PDB file of C-alpha atoms in Angstrom:
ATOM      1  CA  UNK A 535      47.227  28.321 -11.651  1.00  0.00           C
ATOM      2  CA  UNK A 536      48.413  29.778  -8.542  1.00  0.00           C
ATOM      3  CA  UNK A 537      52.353  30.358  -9.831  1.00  0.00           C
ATOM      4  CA  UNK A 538      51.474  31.736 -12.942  1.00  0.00           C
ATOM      5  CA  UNK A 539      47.734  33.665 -11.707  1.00  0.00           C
ATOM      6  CA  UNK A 540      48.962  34.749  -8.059  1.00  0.00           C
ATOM      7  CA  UNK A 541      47.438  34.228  -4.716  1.00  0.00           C
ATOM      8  CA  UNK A 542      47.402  35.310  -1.114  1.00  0.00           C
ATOM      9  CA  UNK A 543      48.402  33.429   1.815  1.00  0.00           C
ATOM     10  CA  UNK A 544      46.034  32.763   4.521  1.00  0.00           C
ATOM     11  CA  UNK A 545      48.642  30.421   6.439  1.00  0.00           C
ATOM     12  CA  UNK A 546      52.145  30.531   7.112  1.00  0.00           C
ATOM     13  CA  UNK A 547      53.672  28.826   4.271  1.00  0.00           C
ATOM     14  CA  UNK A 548      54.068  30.446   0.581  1.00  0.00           C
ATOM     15  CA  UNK A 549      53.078  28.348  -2.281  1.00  0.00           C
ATOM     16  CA  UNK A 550      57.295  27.434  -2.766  1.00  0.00           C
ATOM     17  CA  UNK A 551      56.980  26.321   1.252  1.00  0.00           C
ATOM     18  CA  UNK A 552      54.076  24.230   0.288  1.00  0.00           C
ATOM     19  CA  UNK A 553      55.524  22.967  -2.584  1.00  0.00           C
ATOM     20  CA  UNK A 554      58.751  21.524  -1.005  1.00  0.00           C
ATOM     21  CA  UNK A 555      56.416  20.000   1.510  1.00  0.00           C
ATOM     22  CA  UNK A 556      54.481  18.349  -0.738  1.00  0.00           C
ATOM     23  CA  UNK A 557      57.085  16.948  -3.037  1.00  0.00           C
ATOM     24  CA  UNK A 558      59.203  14.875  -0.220  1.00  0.00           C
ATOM     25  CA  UNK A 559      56.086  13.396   1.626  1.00  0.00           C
ATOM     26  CA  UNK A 560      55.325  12.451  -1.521  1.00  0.00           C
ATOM     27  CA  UNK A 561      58.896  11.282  -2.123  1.00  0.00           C
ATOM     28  CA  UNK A 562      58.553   9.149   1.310  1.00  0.00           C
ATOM     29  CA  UNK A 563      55.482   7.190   0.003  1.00  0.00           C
ATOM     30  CA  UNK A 564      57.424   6.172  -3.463  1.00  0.00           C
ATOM     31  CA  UNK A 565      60.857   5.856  -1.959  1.00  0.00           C
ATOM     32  CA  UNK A 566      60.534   4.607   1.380  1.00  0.00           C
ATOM     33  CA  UNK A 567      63.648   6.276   2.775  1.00  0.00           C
ATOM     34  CA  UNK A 568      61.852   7.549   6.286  1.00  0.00           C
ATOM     35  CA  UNK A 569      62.644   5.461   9.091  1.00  0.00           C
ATOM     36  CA  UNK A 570      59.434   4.262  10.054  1.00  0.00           C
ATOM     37  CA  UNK A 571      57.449   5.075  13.525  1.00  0.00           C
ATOM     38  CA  UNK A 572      57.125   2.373  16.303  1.00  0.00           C
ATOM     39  CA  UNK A 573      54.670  -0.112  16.455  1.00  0.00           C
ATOM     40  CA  UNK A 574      52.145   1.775  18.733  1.00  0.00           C
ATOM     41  CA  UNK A 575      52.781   4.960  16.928  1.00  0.00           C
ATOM     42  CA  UNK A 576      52.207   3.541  13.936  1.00  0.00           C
ATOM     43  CA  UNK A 577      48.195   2.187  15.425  1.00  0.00           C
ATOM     44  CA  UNK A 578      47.787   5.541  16.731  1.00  0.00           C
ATOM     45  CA  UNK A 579      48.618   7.140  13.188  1.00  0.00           C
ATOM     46  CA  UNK A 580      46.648   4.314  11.265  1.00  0.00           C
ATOM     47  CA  UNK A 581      43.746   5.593  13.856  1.00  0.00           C
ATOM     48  CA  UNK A 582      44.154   8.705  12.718  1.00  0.00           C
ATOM     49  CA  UNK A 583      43.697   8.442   8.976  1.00  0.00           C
ATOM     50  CA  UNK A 584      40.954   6.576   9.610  1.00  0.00           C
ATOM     51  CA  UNK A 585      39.171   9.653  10.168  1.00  0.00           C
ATOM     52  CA  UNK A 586      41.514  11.827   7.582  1.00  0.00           C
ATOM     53  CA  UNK A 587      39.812   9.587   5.010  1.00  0.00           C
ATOM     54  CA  UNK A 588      36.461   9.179   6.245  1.00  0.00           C
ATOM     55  CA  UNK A 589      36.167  13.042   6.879  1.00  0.00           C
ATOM     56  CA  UNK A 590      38.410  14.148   3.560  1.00  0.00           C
ATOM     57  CA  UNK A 591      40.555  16.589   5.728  1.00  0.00           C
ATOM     58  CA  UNK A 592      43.257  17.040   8.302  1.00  0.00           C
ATOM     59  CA  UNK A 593      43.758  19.299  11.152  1.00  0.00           C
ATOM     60  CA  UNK A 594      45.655  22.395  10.915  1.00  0.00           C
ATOM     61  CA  UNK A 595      48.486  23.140  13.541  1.00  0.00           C
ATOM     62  CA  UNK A 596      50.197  19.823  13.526  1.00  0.00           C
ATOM     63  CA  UNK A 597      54.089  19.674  13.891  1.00  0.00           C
ATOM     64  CA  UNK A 598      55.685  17.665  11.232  1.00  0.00           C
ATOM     65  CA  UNK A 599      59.421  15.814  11.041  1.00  0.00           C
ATOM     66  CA  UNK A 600      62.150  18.046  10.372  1.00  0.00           C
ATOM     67  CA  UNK A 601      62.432  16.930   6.779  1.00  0.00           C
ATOM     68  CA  UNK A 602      59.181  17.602   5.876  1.00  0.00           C
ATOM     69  CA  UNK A 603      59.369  21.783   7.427  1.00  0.00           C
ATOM     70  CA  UNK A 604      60.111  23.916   4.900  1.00  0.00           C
ATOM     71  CA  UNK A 605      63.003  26.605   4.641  1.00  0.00           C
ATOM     72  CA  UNK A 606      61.840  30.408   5.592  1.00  0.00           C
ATOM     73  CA  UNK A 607      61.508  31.856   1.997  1.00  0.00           C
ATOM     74  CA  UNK A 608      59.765  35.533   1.110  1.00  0.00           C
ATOM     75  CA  UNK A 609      59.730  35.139  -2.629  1.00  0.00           C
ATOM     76  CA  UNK A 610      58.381  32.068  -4.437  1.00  0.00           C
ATOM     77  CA  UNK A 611      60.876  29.757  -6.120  1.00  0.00           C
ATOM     78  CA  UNK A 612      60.074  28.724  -9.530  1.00  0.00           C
ATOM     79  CA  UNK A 613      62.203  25.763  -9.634  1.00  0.00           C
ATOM     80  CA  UNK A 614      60.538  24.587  -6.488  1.00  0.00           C
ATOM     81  CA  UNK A 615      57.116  24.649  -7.835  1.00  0.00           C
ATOM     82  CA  UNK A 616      58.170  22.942 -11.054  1.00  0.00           C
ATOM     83  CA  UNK A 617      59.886  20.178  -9.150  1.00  0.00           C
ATOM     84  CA  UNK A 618      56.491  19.795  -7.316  1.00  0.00           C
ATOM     85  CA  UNK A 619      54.624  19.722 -10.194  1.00  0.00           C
ATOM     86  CA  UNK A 620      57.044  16.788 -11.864  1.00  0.00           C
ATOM     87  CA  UNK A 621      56.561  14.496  -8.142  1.00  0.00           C
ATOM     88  CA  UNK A 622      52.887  14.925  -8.353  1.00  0.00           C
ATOM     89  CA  UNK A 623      52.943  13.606 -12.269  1.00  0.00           C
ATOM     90  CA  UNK A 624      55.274  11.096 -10.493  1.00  0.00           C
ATOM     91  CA  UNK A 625      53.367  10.042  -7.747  1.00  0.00           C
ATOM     92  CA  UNK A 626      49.948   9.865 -10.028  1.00  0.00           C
ATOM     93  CA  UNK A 627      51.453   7.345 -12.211  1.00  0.00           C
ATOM     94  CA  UNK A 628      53.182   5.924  -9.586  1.00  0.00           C
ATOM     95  CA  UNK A 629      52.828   1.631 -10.041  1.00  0.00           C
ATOM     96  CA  UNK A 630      53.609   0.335  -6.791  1.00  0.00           C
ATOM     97  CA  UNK A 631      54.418  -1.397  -4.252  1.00  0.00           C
ATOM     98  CA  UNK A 632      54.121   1.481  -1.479  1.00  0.00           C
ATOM     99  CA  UNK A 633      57.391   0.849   0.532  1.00  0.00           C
ATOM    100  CA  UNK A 634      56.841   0.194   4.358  1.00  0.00           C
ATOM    101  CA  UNK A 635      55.198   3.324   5.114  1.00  0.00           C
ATOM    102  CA  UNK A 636      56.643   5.296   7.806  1.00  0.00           C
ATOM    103  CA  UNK A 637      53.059   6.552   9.759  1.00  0.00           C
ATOM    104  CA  UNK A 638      51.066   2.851   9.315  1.00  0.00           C
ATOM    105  CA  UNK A 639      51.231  -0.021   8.300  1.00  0.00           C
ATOM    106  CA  UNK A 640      49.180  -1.847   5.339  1.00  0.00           C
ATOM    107  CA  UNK A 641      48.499   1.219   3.382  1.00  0.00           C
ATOM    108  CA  UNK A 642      47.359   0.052   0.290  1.00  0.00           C
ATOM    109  CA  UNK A 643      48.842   2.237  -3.062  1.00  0.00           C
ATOM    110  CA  UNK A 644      44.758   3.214  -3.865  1.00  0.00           C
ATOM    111  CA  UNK A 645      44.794   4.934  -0.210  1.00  0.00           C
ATOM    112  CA  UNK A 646      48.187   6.452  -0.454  1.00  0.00           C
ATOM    113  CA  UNK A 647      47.433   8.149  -3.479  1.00  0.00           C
ATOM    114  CA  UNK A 648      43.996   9.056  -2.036  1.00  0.00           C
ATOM    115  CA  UNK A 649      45.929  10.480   1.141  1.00  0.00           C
ATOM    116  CA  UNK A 650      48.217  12.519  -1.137  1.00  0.00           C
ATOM    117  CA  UNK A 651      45.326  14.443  -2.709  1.00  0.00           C
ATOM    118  CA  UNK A 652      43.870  14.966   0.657  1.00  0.00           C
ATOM    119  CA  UNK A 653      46.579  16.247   2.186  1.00  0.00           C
ATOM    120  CA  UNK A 654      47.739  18.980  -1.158  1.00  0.00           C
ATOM    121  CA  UNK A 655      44.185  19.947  -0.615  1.00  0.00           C
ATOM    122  CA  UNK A 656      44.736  20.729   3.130  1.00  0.00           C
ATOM    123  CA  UNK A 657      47.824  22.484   2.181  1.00  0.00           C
ATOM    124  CA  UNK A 658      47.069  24.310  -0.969  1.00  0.00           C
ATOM    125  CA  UNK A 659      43.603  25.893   0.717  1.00  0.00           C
ATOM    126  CA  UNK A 660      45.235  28.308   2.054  1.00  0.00           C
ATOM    127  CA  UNK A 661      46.177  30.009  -0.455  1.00  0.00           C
ATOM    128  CA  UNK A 662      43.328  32.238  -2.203  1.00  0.00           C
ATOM    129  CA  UNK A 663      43.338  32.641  -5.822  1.00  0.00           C
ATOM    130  CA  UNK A 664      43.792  35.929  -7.474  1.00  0.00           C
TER     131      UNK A 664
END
């Protein structure tokens, strides 16, 4: 709705910037190819999402690994937002196992898939509909 119906920014990201985002965190979760965090990171994280799931939403402003920061980009990419759209088809019918998630440990694949949503819905809100 928002490629083909337009939208305005509210953040810093464009819906192509948002897009990309999306599609490798989700492509961490299924394919497992993020070194994980340390032990103790991995508590504090686990702490964390404790309260992303309990409250349904994450706090703006957070820095995020180097893979996971978009490219600066003024015009939206098509392509991008398709390949989006196929990873989140993925990543709903996505079977299991969740690979040894980088950010906590014992995530089950009900909870990833739960923390997926959550976190397109923190990203995608700032955009405004047309």
């Amino acid at each position: 709705r928002l490629r083909d119906g337009g939208y305005t920014p509210t953040g810093k990201w464009n819906l192509s910037q948002i897009c990309e985002h999306l599609r490798e965190t989700m492509r961490i979760g299924m394919d497992g190819d993020e070194p994980r965090l340390s032990w103790i990171q991995r508590k504090v994280f686990g702490a964390i999402f404790f309260f992303v799931f309990r409250n349904r939403a994450m706090v703006s402003g957070a820095p995020t690994i180097p893979r996971l920061t978009p490219e600066a980009m003024e015009a939206a990419d098509p392509a991008m937002i398709d390949a989006c759209l196929v990873t989140l088809a993925e990543a709903r019918d996505f079977p299991g196992p969740i690979p040894n998630y980088p950010l906590m440990d014992g995530i089950t694949l009900e909870k990833w898939k739960d923390l997926m949503v959550i976190h397109s819905q923190h990203h995608l809100r700032i955009l405004e509909p047309a």
